[in-house]
Short mmCIF file of N, CA and C in Angstrom, two decimals:
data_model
loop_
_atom_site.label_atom_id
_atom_site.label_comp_id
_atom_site.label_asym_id
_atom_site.label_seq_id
_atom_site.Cartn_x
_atom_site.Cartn_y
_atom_site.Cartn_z
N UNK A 1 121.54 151.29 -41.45
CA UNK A 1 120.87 150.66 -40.34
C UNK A 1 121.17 149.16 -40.35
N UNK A 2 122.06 148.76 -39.16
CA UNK A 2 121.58 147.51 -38.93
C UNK A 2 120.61 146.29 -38.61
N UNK A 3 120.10 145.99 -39.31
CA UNK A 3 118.92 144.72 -39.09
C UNK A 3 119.49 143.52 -38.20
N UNK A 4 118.72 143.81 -37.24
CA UNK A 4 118.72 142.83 -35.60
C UNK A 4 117.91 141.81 -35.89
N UNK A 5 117.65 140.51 -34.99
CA UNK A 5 116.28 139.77 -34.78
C UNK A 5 115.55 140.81 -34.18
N UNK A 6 115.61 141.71 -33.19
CA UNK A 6 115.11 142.45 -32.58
C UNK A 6 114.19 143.42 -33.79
N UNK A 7 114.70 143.77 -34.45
CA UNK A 7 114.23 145.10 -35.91
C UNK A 7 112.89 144.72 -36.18
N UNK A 8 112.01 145.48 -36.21
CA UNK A 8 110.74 145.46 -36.40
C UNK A 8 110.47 145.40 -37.90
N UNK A 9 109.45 144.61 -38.26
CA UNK A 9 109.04 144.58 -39.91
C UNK A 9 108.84 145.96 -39.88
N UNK A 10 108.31 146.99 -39.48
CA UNK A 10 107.85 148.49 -39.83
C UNK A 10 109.31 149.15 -40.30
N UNK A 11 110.03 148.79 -39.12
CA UNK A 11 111.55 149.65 -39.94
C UNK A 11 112.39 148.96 -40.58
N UNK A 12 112.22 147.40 -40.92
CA UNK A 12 113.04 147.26 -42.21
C UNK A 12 112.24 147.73 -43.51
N UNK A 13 111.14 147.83 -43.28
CA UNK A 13 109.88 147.88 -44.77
C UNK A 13 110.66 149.50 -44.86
N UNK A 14 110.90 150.46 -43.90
CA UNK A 14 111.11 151.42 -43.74
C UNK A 14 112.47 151.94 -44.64
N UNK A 15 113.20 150.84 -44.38
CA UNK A 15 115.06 150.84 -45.26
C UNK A 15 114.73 151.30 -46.34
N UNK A 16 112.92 150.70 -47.48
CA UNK A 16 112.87 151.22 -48.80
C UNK A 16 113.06 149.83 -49.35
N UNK A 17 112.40 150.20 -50.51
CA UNK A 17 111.99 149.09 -51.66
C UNK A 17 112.11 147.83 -51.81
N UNK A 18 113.92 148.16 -51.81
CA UNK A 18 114.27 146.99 -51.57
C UNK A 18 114.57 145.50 -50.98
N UNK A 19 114.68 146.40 -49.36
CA UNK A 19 113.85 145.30 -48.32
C UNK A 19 112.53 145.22 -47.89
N UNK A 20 111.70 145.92 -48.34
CA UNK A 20 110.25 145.42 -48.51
C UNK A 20 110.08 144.15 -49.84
N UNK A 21 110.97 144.16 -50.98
CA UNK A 21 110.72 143.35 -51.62
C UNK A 21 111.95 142.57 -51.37
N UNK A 22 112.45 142.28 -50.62
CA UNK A 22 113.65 140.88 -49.87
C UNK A 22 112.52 140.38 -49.05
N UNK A 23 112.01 141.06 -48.28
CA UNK A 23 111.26 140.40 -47.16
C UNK A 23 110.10 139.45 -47.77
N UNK A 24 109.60 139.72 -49.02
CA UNK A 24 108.77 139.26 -49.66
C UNK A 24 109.04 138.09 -50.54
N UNK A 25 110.29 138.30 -50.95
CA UNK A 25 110.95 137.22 -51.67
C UNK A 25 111.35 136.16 -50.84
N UNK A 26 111.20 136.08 -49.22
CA UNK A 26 111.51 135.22 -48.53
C UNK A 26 110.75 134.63 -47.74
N UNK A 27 109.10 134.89 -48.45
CA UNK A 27 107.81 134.40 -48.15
C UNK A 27 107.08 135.25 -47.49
N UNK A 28 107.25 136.30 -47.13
CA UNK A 28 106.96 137.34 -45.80
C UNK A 28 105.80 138.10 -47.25
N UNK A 29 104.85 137.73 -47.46
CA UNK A 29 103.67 138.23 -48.52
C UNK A 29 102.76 139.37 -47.42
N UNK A 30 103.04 139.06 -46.38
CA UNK A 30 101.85 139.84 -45.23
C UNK A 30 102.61 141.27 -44.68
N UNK A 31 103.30 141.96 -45.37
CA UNK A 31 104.08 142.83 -44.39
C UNK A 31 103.71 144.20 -44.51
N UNK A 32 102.34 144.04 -45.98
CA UNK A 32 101.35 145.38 -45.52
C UNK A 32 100.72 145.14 -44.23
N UNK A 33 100.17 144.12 -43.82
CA UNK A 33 98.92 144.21 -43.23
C UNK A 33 99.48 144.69 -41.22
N UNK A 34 98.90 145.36 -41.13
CA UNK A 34 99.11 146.54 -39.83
C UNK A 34 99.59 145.49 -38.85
N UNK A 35 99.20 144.01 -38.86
CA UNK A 35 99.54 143.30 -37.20
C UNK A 35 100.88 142.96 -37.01
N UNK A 36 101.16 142.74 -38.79
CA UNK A 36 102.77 142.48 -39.01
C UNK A 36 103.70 143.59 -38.41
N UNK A 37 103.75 144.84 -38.60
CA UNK A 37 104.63 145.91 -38.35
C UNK A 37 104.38 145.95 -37.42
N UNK A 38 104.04 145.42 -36.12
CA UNK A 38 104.67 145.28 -34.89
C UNK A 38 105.66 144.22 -34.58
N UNK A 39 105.49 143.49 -35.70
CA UNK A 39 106.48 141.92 -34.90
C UNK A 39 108.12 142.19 -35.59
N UNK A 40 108.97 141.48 -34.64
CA UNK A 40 109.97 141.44 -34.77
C UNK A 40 110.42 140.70 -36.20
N UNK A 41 111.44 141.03 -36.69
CA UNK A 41 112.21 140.14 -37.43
C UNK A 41 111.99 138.45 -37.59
N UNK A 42 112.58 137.97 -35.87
CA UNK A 42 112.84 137.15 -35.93
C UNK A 42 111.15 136.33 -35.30
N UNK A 43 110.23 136.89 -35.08
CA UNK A 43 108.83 137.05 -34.82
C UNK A 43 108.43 136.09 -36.13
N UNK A 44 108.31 137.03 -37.13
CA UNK A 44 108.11 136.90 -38.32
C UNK A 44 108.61 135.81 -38.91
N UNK A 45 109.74 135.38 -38.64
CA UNK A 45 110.60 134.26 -39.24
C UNK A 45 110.18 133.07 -38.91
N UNK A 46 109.74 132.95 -37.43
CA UNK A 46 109.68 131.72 -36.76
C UNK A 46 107.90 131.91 -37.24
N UNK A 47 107.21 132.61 -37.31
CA UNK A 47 105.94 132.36 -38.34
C UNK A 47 106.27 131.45 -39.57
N UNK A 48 106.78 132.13 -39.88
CA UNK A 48 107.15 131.75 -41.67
C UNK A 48 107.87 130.47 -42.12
N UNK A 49 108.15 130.05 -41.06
CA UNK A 49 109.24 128.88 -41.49
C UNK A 49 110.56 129.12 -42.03
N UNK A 50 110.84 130.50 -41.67
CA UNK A 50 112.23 131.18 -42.22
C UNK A 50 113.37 131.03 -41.61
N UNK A 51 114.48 130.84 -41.90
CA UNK A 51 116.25 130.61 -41.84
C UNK A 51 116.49 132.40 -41.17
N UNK A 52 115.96 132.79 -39.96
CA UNK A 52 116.43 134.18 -39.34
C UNK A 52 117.67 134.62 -39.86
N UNK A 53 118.84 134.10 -39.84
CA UNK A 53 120.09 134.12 -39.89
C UNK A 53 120.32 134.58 -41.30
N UNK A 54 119.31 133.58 -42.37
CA UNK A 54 119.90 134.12 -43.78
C UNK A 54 119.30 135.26 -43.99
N UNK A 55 118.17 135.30 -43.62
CA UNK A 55 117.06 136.84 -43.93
C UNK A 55 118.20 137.65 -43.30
N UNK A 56 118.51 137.93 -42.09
CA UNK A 56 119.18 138.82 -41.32
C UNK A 56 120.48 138.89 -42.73
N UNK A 57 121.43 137.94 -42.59
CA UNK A 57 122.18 138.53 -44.15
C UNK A 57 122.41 139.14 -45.47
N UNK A 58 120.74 138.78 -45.43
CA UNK A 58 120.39 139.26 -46.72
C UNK A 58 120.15 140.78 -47.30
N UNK A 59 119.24 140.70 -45.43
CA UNK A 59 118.87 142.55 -46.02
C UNK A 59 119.95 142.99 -45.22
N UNK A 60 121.10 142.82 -44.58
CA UNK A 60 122.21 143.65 -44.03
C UNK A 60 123.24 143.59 -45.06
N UNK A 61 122.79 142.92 -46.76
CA UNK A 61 123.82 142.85 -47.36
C UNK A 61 123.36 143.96 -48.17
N UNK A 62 121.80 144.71 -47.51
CA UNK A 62 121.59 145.84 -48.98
C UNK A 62 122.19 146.99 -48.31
N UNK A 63 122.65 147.72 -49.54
CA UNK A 63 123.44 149.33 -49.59
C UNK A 63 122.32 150.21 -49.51
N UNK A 64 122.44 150.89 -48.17
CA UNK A 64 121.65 152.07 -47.98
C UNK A 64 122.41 153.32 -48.98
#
């Protein structure tokens, strides 16, 4: 699966472990809580004070 800005926190948390714990390692601590898994990627990013672009690299660099 490719990870979009568009990609919802529910289906990258969804990829498995590992991008649930990328997303976390890149400040994203909230991505149990239910309001998050509606927002976009890039939703989330512009919350967070996050670099979209590197997150987006990061988890499109994990091996499904």
């Amino acid at each position: 699966m490719k990870v979009e800005k568009e990609t919802l926190i529910k289906d990258v948390v969804g990829i498995g472990p590992e991008a649930a714990q990328m997303l976390m390692d890149f400040g994203m601590g909230c991505i149990g809580c239910p309001a998050s898994q509606a927002e976009s990627i890039e939703e989330a990013s512009m919350v967070h004070g996050i670099d979209v672009e590197e997150l987006l690299k990061s988890l499109n660099s994990i091996k499904a």
